[in-house]
mmCIF file of C-alpha atoms in Angstrom:
data_model
loop_
_atom_site.group_PDB
_atom_site.id
_atom_site.type_symbol
_atom_site.label_atom_id
_atom_site.label_comp_id
_atom_site.label_asym_id
_atom_site.label_seq_id
_atom_site.Cartn_x
_atom_site.Cartn_y
_atom_site.Cartn_z
ATOM 1 C CA MET A 1 1.416 -26.216 268.776
ATOM 2 C CA PHE A 2 -1.909 -24.853 267.538
ATOM 3 C CA PHE A 3 -0.051 -22.173 265.546
ATOM 4 C CA TYR A 4 1.806 -24.826 263.559
ATOM 5 C CA ILE A 5 -1.459 -26.560 262.690
ATOM 6 C CA GLU A 6 -3.000 -23.246 261.622
ATOM 7 C CA MET A 7 0.063 -22.302 259.607
ATOM 8 C CA THR A 8 0.232 -25.696 257.905
ATOM 9 C CA ALA A 9 -3.453 -25.501 256.992
ATOM 10 C CA ALA A 10 -2.999 -21.951 255.656
ATOM 11 C CA VAL A 11 0.023 -22.969 253.561
ATOM 12 C CA VAL A 12 -1.800 -26.015 252.142
ATOM 13 C CA PHE A 13 -4.849 -23.853 251.359
ATOM 14 C CA PHE A 14 -2.626 -21.224 249.704
ATOM 15 C CA ILE A 15 -0.785 -23.809 247.573
ATOM 16 C CA ALA A 16 -4.098 -25.385 246.552
ATOM 17 C CA MET A 17 -5.371 -21.986 245.464
ATOM 18 C CA LEU A 18 -2.193 -21.313 243.461
ATOM 19 C CA THR A 19 -2.980 -24.314 241.282
ATOM 20 C CA ARG A 20 -6.492 -23.124 240.370
ATOM 21 C CA THR A 21 -7.206 -21.386 237.094
ATOM 22 C CA CYS A 22 -10.143 -19.334 235.874
ATOM 23 C CA PHE A 23 -9.613 -20.040 232.186
ATOM 24 C CA LEU A 24 -12.776 -21.191 230.367
ATOM 25 C CA LYS A 25 -14.844 -21.369 233.559
ATOM 26 C CA SER A 26 -18.229 -19.788 234.129
ATOM 27 C CA THR A 27 -18.345 -16.368 235.777
ATOM 28 C CA TRP A 28 -19.491 -17.657 239.165
ATOM 29 C CA GLN A 29 -16.651 -20.222 239.195
ATOM 30 C CA GLN A 30 -14.138 -17.517 238.296
ATOM 31 C CA LEU A 31 -15.393 -15.225 241.055
ATOM 32 C CA THR A 32 -15.380 -18.062 243.600
ATOM 33 C CA THR A 33 -11.845 -19.074 242.641
ATOM 34 C CA VAL A 34 -10.516 -15.521 242.925
ATOM 35 C CA ALA A 35 -12.325 -14.995 246.237
ATOM 36 C CA LEU A 36 -10.827 -18.180 247.693
ATOM 37 C CA GLN A 37 -7.383 -17.167 246.427
ATOM 38 C CA VAL A 38 -7.707 -13.769 248.118
ATOM 39 C CA ILE A 39 -8.906 -15.390 251.358
ATOM 40 C CA SER A 40 -5.953 -17.791 251.291
ATOM 41 C CA VAL A 41 -3.499 -14.898 250.963
ATOM 42 C CA TRP A 42 -5.139 -12.904 253.757
ATOM 43 C CA CYS A 43 -5.143 -15.919 256.109
ATOM 44 C CA LEU A 44 -1.510 -16.724 255.423
ATOM 45 C CA ILE A 45 -0.336 -13.128 255.857
ATOM 46 C CA HIS A 46 -2.426 -12.645 258.996
ATOM 47 C CA LEU A 47 -1.032 -15.767 260.658
ATOM 48 C CA PHE A 48 2.529 -15.057 259.576
ATOM 49 C CA LEU A 49 2.581 -11.436 260.713
ATOM 50 C CA THR A 50 0.662 -12.065 263.925
ATOM 51 C CA HIS A 51 2.967 -14.810 265.168
ATOM 52 C CA VAL A 52 6.301 -14.300 263.418
ATOM 53 C CA TYR A 53 6.643 -10.556 262.719
ATOM 54 C CA PRO A 54 4.223 -8.703 265.030
ATOM 55 C CA GLU A 55 6.113 -5.443 264.488
ATOM 56 C CA PHE A 56 4.648 -5.331 260.952
ATOM 57 C CA LEU A 57 1.010 -5.745 262.016
ATOM 58 C CA PHE A 58 0.343 -2.081 261.225
ATOM 59 C CA ALA A 59 0.969 -2.847 257.540
ATOM 60 C CA LYS A 60 -0.942 -6.141 257.448
ATOM 61 C CA ASN A 61 -3.833 -4.793 255.376
ATOM 62 C CA VAL A 62 -1.595 -3.006 252.895
ATOM 63 C CA ILE A 63 0.544 -6.099 252.390
ATOM 64 C CA SER A 64 -2.555 -8.284 252.026
ATOM 65 C CA VAL A 65 -4.100 -5.962 249.434
ATOM 66 C CA CYS A 66 -0.892 -5.923 247.393
ATOM 67 C CA PHE A 67 -0.638 -9.714 247.340
ATOM 68 C CA SER A 68 -4.375 -10.071 246.688
ATOM 69 C CA MET A 69 -4.128 -7.804 243.649
ATOM 70 C CA VAL A 70 -1.915 -10.430 242.003
ATOM 71 C CA PHE A 71 -4.779 -12.936 242.139
ATOM 72 C CA ILE A 72 -7.395 -10.363 241.151
ATOM 73 C CA LEU A 73 -5.416 -9.175 238.132
ATOM 74 C CA SER A 74 -4.661 -12.756 237.143
ATOM 75 C CA GLY A 75 -8.360 -13.605 237.376
ATOM 76 C CA LEU A 76 -9.261 -10.602 235.219
ATOM 77 C CA LYS A 77 -6.654 -11.604 232.655
ATOM 78 C CA GLU A 78 -7.999 -15.146 232.480
ATOM 79 C CA TYR A 79 -11.578 -13.827 232.280
ATOM 80 C CA TYR A 80 -10.758 -11.711 229.235
ATOM 81 C CA GLU A 81 -8.625 -14.439 227.671
ATOM 82 C CA SER A 82 -11.536 -16.859 228.079
ATOM 83 C CA ASP A 83 -13.855 -14.403 226.327
ATOM 84 C CA ALA A 84 -11.365 -13.847 223.519
ATOM 85 C CA TYR A 85 -10.844 -17.594 223.125
ATOM 86 C CA LEU A 86 -14.586 -18.283 222.985
ATOM 87 C CA ILE A 87 -15.114 -15.525 220.414
ATOM 88 C CA THR A 88 -12.400 -16.849 218.091
ATOM 89 C CA ASN A 89 -13.148 -20.550 218.744
ATOM 90 C CA PRO A 90 -16.896 -20.983 219.116
ATOM 91 C CA THR A 91 -17.987 -24.250 220.639
ATOM 92 C CA PRO A 92 -19.537 -26.764 218.250
ATOM 93 C CA ARG A 93 -23.270 -27.269 218.349
ATOM 94 C CA ARG A 94 -24.257 -29.928 220.808
ATOM 95 C CA ASN A 95 -27.906 -30.033 219.931
ATOM 96 C CA ASN A 96 -28.345 -31.364 216.421
ATOM 97 C CA ARG A 97 -32.075 -32.151 216.719
ATOM 98 C CA ASN A 98 -33.064 -28.951 214.943
ATOM 99 C CA GLN A 99 -30.953 -29.656 211.873
ATOM 100 C CA HIS A 100 -32.763 -31.204 208.934
ATOM 101 C CA HIS A 101 -30.923 -33.616 206.723
ATOM 102 C CA GLY A 102 -32.187 -34.695 203.426
#
């Protein structure tokens, strides 16, 4: 019974992390998002292999690294796309107090 609760929580956590994006976020938010995505993958794979396919436990770390690389590469892509977007589309000035009119 406890396994089903763990597995459900891991699946919900994984799905929640799939919906997160790093585009146009600050660096610490991007790193946190990618870290949580990697943790969600490792938890899901650990639970699944431990309880469903224990004969593949020897490859658990290799499988987890391969799936984690998807999130890491996606995060890097969004990091560089954010930089490219901000370079080509600079944000408008929010502080207009220093501008003199007249």
